[in-house]
Short mmCIF file of C-alpha atoms in Angstrom, two decimals:
data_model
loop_
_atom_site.label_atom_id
_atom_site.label_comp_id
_atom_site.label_asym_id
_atom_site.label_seq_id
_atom_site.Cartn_x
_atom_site.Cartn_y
_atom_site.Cartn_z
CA UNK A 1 -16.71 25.20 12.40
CA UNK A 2 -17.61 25.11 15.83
CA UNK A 3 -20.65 22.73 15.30
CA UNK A 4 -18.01 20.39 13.52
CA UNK A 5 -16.47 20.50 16.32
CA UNK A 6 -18.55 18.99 18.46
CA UNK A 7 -19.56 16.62 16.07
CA UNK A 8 -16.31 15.26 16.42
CA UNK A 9 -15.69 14.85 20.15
CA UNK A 10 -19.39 13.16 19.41
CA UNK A 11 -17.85 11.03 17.14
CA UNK A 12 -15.08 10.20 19.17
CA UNK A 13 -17.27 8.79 21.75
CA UNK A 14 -19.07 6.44 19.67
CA UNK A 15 -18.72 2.79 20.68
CA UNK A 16 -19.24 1.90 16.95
CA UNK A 17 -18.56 3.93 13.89
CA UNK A 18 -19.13 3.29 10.33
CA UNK A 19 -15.73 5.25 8.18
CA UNK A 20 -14.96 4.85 4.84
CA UNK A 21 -11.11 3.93 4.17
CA UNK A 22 -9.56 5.44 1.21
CA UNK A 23 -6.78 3.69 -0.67
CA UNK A 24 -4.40 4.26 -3.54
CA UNK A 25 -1.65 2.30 -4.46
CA UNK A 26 1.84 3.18 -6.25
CA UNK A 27 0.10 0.70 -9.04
CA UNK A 28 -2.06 3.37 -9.91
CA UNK A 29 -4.55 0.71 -10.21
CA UNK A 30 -7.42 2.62 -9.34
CA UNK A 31 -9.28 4.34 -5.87
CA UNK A 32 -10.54 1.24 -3.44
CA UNK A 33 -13.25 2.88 -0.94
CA UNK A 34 -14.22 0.40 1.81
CA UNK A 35 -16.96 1.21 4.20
CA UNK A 36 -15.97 -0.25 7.73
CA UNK A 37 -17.72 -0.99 10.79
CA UNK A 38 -15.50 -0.48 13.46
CA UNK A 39 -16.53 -1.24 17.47
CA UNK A 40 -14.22 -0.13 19.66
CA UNK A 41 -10.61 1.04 19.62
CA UNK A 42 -6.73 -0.01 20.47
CA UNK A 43 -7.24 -4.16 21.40
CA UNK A 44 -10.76 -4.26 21.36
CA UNK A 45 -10.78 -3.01 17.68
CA UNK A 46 -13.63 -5.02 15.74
CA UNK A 47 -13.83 -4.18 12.22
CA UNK A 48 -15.89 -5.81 9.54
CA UNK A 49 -15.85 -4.38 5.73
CA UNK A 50 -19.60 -3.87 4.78
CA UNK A 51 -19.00 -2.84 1.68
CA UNK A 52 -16.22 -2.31 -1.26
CA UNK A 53 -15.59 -1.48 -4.26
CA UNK A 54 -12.04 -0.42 -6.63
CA UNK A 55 -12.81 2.58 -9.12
CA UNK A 56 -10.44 2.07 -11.75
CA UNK A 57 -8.37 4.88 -13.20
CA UNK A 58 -9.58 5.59 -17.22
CA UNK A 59 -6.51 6.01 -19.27
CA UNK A 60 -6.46 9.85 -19.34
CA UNK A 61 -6.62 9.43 -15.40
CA UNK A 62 -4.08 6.87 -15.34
CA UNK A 63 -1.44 8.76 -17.63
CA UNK A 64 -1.63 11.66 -15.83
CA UNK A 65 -0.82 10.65 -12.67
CA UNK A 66 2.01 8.65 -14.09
CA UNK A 67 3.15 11.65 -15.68
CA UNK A 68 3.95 12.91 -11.72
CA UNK A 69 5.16 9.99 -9.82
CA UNK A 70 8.31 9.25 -8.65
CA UNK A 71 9.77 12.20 -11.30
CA UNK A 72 12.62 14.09 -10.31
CA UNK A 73 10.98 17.02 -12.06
CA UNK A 74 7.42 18.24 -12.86
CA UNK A 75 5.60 20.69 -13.66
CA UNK A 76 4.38 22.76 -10.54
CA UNK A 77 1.81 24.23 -12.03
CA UNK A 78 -0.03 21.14 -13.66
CA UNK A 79 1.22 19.83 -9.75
CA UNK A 80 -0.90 22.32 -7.91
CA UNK A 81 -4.18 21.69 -10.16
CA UNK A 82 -3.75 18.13 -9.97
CA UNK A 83 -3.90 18.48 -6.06
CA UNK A 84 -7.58 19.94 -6.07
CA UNK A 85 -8.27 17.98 -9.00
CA UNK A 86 -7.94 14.81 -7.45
CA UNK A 87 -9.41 15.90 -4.09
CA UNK A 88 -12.88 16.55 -6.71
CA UNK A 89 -12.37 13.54 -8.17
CA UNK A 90 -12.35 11.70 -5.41
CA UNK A 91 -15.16 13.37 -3.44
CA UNK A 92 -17.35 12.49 -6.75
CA UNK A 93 -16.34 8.79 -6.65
CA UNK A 94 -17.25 8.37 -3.01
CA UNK A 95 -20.73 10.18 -3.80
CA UNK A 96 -21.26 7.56 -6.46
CA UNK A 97 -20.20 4.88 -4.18
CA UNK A 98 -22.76 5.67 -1.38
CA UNK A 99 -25.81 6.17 -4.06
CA UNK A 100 -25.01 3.17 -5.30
CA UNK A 101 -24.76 0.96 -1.92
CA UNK A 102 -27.38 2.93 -0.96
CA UNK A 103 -25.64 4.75 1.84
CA UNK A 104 -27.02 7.76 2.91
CA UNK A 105 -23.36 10.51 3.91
CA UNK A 106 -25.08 11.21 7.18
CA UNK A 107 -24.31 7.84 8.67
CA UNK A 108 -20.42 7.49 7.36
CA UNK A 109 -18.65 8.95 10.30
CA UNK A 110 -15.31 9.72 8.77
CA UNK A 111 -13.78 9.09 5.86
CA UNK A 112 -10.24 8.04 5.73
CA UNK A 113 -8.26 9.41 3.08
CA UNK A 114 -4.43 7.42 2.20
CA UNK A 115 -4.21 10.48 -1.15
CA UNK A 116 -1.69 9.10 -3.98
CA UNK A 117 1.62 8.84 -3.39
CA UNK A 118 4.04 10.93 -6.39
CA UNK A 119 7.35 10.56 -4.55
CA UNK A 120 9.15 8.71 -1.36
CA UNK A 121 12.20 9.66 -0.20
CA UNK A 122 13.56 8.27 2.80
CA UNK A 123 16.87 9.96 3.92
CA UNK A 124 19.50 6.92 2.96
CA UNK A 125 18.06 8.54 -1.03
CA UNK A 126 20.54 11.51 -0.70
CA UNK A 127 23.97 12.10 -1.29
CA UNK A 128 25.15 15.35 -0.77
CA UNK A 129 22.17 17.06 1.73
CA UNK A 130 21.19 17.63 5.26
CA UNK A 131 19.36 13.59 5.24
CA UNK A 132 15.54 13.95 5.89
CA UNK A 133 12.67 11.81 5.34
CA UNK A 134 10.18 12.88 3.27
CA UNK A 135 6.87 11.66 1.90
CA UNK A 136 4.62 13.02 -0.92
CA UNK A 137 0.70 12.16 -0.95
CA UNK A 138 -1.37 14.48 -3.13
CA UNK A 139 -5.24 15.41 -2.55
CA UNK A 140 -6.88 18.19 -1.05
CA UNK A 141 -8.79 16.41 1.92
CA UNK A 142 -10.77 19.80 2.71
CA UNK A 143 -12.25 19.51 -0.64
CA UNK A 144 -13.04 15.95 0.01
CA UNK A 145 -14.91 17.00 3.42
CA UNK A 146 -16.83 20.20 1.84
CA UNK A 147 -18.15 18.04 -1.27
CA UNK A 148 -18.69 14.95 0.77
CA UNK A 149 -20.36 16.81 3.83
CA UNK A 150 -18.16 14.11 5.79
CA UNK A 151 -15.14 14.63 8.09
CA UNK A 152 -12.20 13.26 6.33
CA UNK A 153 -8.93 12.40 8.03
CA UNK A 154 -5.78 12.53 5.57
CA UNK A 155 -1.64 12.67 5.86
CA UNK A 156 -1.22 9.97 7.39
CA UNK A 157 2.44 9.20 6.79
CA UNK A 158 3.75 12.41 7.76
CA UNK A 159 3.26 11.88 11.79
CA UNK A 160 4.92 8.74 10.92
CA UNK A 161 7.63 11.10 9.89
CA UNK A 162 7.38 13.67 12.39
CA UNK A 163 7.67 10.59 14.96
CA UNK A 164 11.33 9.81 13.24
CA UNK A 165 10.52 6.96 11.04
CA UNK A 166 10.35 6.84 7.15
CA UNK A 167 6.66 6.97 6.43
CA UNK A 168 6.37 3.94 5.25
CA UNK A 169 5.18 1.34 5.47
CA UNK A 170 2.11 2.38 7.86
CA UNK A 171 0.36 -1.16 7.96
CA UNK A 172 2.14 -2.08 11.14
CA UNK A 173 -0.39 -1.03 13.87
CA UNK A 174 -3.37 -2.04 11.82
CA UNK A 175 -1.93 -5.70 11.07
CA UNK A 176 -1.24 -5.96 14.87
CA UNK A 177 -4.53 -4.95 16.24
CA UNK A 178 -6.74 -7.11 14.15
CA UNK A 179 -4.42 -10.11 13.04
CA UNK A 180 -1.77 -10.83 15.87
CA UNK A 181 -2.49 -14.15 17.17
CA UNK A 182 -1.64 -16.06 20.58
CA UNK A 183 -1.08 -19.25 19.51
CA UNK A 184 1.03 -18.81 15.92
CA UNK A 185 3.68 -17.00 14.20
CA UNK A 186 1.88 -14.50 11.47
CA UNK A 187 3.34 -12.40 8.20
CA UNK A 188 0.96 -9.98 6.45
CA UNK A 189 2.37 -9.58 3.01
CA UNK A 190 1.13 -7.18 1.04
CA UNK A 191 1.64 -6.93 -3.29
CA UNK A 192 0.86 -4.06 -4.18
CA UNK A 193 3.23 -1.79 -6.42
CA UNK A 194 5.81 -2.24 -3.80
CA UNK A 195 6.01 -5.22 -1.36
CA UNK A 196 5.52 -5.13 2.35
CA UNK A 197 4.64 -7.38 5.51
CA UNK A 198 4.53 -7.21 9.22
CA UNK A 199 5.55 -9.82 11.28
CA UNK A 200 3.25 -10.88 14.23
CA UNK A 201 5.33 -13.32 16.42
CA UNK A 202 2.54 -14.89 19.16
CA UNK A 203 1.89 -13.08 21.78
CA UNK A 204 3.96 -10.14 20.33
CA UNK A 205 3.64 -6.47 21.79
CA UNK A 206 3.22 -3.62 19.40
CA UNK A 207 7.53 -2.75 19.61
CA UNK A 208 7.48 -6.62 18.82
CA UNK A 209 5.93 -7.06 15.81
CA UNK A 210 7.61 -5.20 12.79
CA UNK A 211 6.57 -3.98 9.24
CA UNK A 212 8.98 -3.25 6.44
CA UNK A 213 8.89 -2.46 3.03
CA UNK A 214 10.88 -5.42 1.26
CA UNK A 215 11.33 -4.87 -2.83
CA UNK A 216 9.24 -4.41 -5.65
CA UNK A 217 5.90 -5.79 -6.14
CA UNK A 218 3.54 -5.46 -9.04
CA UNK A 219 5.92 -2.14 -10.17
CA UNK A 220 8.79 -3.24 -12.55
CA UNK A 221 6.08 -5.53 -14.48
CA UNK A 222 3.51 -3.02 -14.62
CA UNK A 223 5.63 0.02 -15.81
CA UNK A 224 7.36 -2.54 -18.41
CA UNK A 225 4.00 -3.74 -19.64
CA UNK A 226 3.02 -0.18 -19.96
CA UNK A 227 5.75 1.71 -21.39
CA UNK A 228 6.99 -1.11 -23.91
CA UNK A 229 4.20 -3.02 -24.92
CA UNK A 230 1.85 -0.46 -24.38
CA UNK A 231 -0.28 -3.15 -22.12
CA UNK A 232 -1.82 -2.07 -18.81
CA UNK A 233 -0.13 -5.33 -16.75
CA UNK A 234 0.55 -8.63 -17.14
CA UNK A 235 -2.95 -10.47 -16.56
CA UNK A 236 -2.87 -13.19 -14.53
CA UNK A 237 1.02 -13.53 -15.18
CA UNK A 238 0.32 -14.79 -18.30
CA UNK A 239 3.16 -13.15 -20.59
CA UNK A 240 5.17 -14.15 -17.39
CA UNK A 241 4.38 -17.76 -17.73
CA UNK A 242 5.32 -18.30 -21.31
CA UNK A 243 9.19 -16.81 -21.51
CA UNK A 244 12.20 -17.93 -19.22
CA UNK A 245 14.34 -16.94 -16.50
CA UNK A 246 17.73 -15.69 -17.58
CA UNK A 247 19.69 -15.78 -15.22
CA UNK A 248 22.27 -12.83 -15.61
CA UNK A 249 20.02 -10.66 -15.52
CA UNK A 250 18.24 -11.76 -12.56
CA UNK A 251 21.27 -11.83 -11.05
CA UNK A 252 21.81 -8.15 -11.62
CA UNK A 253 18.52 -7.41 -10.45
CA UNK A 254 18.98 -9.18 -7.10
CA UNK A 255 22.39 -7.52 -6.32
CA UNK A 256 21.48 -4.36 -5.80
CA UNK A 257 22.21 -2.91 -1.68
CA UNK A 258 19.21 -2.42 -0.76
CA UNK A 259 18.58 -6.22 -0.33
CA UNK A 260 21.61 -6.57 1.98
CA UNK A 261 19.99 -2.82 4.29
CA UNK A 262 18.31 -4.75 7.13
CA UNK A 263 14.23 -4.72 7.87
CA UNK A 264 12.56 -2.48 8.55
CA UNK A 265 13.48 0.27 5.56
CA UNK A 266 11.43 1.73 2.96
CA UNK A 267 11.56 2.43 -0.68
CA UNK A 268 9.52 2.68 -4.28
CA UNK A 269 9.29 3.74 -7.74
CA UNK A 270 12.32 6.07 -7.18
CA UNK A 271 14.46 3.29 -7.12
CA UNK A 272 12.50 0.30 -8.79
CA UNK A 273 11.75 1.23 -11.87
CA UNK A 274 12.88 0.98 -15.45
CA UNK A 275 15.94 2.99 -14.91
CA UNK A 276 16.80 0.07 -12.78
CA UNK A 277 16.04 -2.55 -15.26
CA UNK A 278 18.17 -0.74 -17.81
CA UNK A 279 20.83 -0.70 -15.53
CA UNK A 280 20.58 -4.65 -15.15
CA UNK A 281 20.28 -5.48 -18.38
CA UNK A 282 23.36 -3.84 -19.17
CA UNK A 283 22.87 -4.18 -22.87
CA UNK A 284 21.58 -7.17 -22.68
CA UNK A 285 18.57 -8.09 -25.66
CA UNK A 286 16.42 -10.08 -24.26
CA UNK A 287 12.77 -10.91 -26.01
CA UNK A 288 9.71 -9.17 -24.27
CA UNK A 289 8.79 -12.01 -22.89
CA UNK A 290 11.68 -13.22 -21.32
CA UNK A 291 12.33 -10.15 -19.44
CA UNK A 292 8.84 -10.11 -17.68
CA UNK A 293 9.30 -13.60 -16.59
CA UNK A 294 12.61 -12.18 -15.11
CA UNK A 295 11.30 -9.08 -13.55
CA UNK A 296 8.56 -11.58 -12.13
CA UNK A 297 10.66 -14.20 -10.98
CA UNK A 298 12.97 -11.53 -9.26
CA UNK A 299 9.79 -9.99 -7.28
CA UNK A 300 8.89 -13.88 -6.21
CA UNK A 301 12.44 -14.46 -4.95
CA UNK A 302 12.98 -11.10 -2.56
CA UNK A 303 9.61 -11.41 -1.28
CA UNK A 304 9.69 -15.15 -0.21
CA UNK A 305 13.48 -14.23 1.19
CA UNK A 306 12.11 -11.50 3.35
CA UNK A 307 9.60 -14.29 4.56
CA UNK A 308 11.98 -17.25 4.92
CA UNK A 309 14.35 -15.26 6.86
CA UNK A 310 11.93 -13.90 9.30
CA UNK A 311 12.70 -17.24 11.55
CA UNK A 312 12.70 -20.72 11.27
CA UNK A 313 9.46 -22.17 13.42
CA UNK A 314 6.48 -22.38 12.16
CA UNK A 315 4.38 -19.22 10.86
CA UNK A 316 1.00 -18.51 8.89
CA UNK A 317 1.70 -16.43 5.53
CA UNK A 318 -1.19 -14.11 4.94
CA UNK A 319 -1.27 -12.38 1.17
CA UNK A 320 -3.03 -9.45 0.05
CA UNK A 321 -2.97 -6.82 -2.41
CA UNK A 322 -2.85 -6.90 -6.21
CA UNK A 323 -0.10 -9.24 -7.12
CA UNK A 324 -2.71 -12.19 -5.43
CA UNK A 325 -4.08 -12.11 -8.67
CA UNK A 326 -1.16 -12.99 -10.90
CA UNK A 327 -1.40 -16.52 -10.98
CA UNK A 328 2.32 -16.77 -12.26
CA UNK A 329 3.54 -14.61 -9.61
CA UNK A 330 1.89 -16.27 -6.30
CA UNK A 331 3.03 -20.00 -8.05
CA UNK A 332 6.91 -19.00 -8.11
CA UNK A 333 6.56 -17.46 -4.52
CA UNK A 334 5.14 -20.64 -3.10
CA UNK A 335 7.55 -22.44 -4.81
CA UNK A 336 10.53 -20.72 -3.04
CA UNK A 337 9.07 -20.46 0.64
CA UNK A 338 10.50 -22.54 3.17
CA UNK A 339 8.56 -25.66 5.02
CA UNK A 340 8.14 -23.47 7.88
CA UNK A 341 6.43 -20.80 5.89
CA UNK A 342 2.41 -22.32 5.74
CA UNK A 343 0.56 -20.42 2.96
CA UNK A 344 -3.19 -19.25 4.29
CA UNK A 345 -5.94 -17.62 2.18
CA UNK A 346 -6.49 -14.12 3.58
CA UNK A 347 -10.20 -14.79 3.96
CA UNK A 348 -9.92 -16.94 6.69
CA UNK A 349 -8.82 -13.47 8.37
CA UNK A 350 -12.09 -12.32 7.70
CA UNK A 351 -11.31 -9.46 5.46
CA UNK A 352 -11.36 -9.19 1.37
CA UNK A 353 -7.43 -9.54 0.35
CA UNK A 354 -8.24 -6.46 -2.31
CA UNK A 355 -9.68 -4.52 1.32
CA UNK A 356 -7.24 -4.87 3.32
CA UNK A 357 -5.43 -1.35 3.12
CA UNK A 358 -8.51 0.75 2.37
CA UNK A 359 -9.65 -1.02 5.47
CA UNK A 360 -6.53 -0.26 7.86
CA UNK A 361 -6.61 3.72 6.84
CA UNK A 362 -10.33 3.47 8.22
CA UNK A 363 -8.44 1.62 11.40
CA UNK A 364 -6.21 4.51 11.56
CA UNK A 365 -8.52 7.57 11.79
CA UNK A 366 -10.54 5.26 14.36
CA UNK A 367 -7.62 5.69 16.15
CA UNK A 368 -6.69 9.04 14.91
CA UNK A 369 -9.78 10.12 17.08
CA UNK A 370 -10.68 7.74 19.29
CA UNK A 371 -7.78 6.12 20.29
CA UNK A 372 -5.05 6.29 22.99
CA UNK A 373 -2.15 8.52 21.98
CA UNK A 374 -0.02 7.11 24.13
CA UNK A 375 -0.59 3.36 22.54
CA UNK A 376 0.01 4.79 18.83
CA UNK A 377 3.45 6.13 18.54
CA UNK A 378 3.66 5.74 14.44
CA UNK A 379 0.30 6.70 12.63
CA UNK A 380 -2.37 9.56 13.03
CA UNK A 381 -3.68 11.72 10.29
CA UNK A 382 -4.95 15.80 9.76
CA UNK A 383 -8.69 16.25 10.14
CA UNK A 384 -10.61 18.43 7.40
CA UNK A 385 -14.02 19.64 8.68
CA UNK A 386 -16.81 20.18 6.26
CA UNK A 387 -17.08 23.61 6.88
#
């Protein structure tokens, strides 16, 4: 353990490090593993994504992670083994990863491990007990490390907690190191399951800028897709694009409280999901296809409100994450942003769009152990030797 260690106060001191940033999503999508360069640390953070790749989830894989997510009750047992499991899982995946980019382990630094999220709970979800935050990501990180031979950095959202914030969402730091600008107004939007952004005014501090989570993103469609018409999603929002709007129930959808609770807050599948669209149909029949365009419609709608009302000068929209590739989806949120609000492709920003988070958890364990403590009041992870 000792020589560890050292390794990583060694590590620390590098001026450029090479850490591969773990990511994912409440989608359930997949694992994306991005190898980052990163020079530097705090402002004079340079990172560049050398190489990436999204492992997706087979069914089996898929199901059984669905089986624990956002579920008032599970099996513990089955809970425990899918901890470890996972951790093997995804040790074997990054293995793959580097034999196939031809990467040998003993130049990745770190890796940076996000784990999958099976429940959120910020403390406006109870009712009747002592109100906590609390934040569930499962994978064993030391079993990443020993079958990896790498250091890997995990938890991240639980200092975010122990800080006193909700632990979500943790993009905030990231987005304002590499993408704050001088000259412009900025929003990072990410679609992933659930929607978030940060807001970069120019020349914004860190306690300036702000991220929130701000509705559903790819969720309500996904889970419907899945659980009704036994689809994985809605490709390229094309069931979306051939039914119509009706209106009550989007209506019903879009009064729920949590879009009057002012940014920043947090939230997921414990509240969006197909309890929730039950509830809003209210015994309602509606054809399949006119209830995705709905549930679609209603995700275009809160996001571009979070946007519009973030000001009313001008500002660059930035979009990444998994709902930039429903066609339907980024048409009907264009079509409700204000003038003010000018749509940019994320790759001017120098980063892949489907990178971007994988990429910021690499960011974070930079920071995590190289950064200045004092400068990074929201976001630092546990480190799991190899030994």
């Amino acid at each position: 353990m000792k020589t560890d260690i050292i390794k990583l106060a060694t590590i620390a001191e590098k001026k450029t490090k090479y850490i591969l940033g773990l990511m994912s999503g409440t989608s359930l999508d997949g694992l994306d593993i991005a190898l980052c360069k990163i020079e530097g640390a705090g402002k004079s953070t340079q990172l560049t994504v050398e190489q990436f790749t999204t492992i997706e989830y087979n069914p089996s894989q898929k199901q059984l992670l669905s089986d624990h997510a956002s579920k008032s009750q599970v099996n513990l047992k089955t809970l425990c083994q899918l901890n470890a499991w996972l951790g093997e899982l995804y040790a074997s995946l990054i293995n793959n990863a580097l034999k196939e980019w031809q990467v040998a382990a003993d130049t990745v630094d770190l890796i940076a491990s996000h784990g999958q999220t099976l429940y959120h709970c910020p403390k406006q979800s109870f009712a009747d007990v002592e109100k906590l935050n609390s934040t569930l990501q499962i994978v064993d990180a030391d079993l990443i490390a020993a079958k990896t031979n790498i250091i890997t950095i995990a938890d991240f959202r639980q200092k975010h907690i122990a800080k006193g914030y909700e632990g979500a969402p943790l993009v905030q730091y990231g987005d304002y190191l590499l993408y704050s600008s001088t000259s412009i107004d900025r929003v990072l939007l990410n679609i992933g399951g659930i929607s978030n952004l940060t807001y970069l005014p120019k020349n914004c501090t860190l306690t300036q800028s702000m991220s929130s989570d701000i509705g559903p993103g790819n969720t309500l469609v996904d889970q419907y897709c899945r659980q009704v018409l036994g689809l994985p999603f809605d490709e390229n929002g094309e069931i979306a694009s051939s039914g119509k709007i009706q209106l009550p129930f989007l209506e019903a959808l879009l009064s729920h409280q949590f879009f009057d609770t002012p940014l920043p807050k947090s939230t997921g599948q414990e509240l969006f999901n197909q309890t929730f669209v039950h509830h809003a149909l209210d015994g309602k029949d509606y054809n399949h296809e006119d209830i995705i365009t709905t549930l679609t419609e209603f995700t275009a709608i809160t996001v571009a409100n979070a946007v519009n009302e973030l000001g009313t000068t001008e500002l660059e929209l930035y979009i990444s994450g998994g709902g930039i590739h429903n066609v339907f989806l980024m048409e009907r949120i264009e079509s409700h942003l204000s003038n003010h609000v000018l749509l940019k492709d994320f790759l001017q920003l120098g980063v892949n769009p489907d990178a971007k988070e994988a990429a910021l958890f690499a960011l974070l364990a930079n920071e995590t152990v190289s950064g200045d403590s004092n400068a990074l009041p929201f976001s630092m992870g546990k480190i799991s030797l190899p030994a």
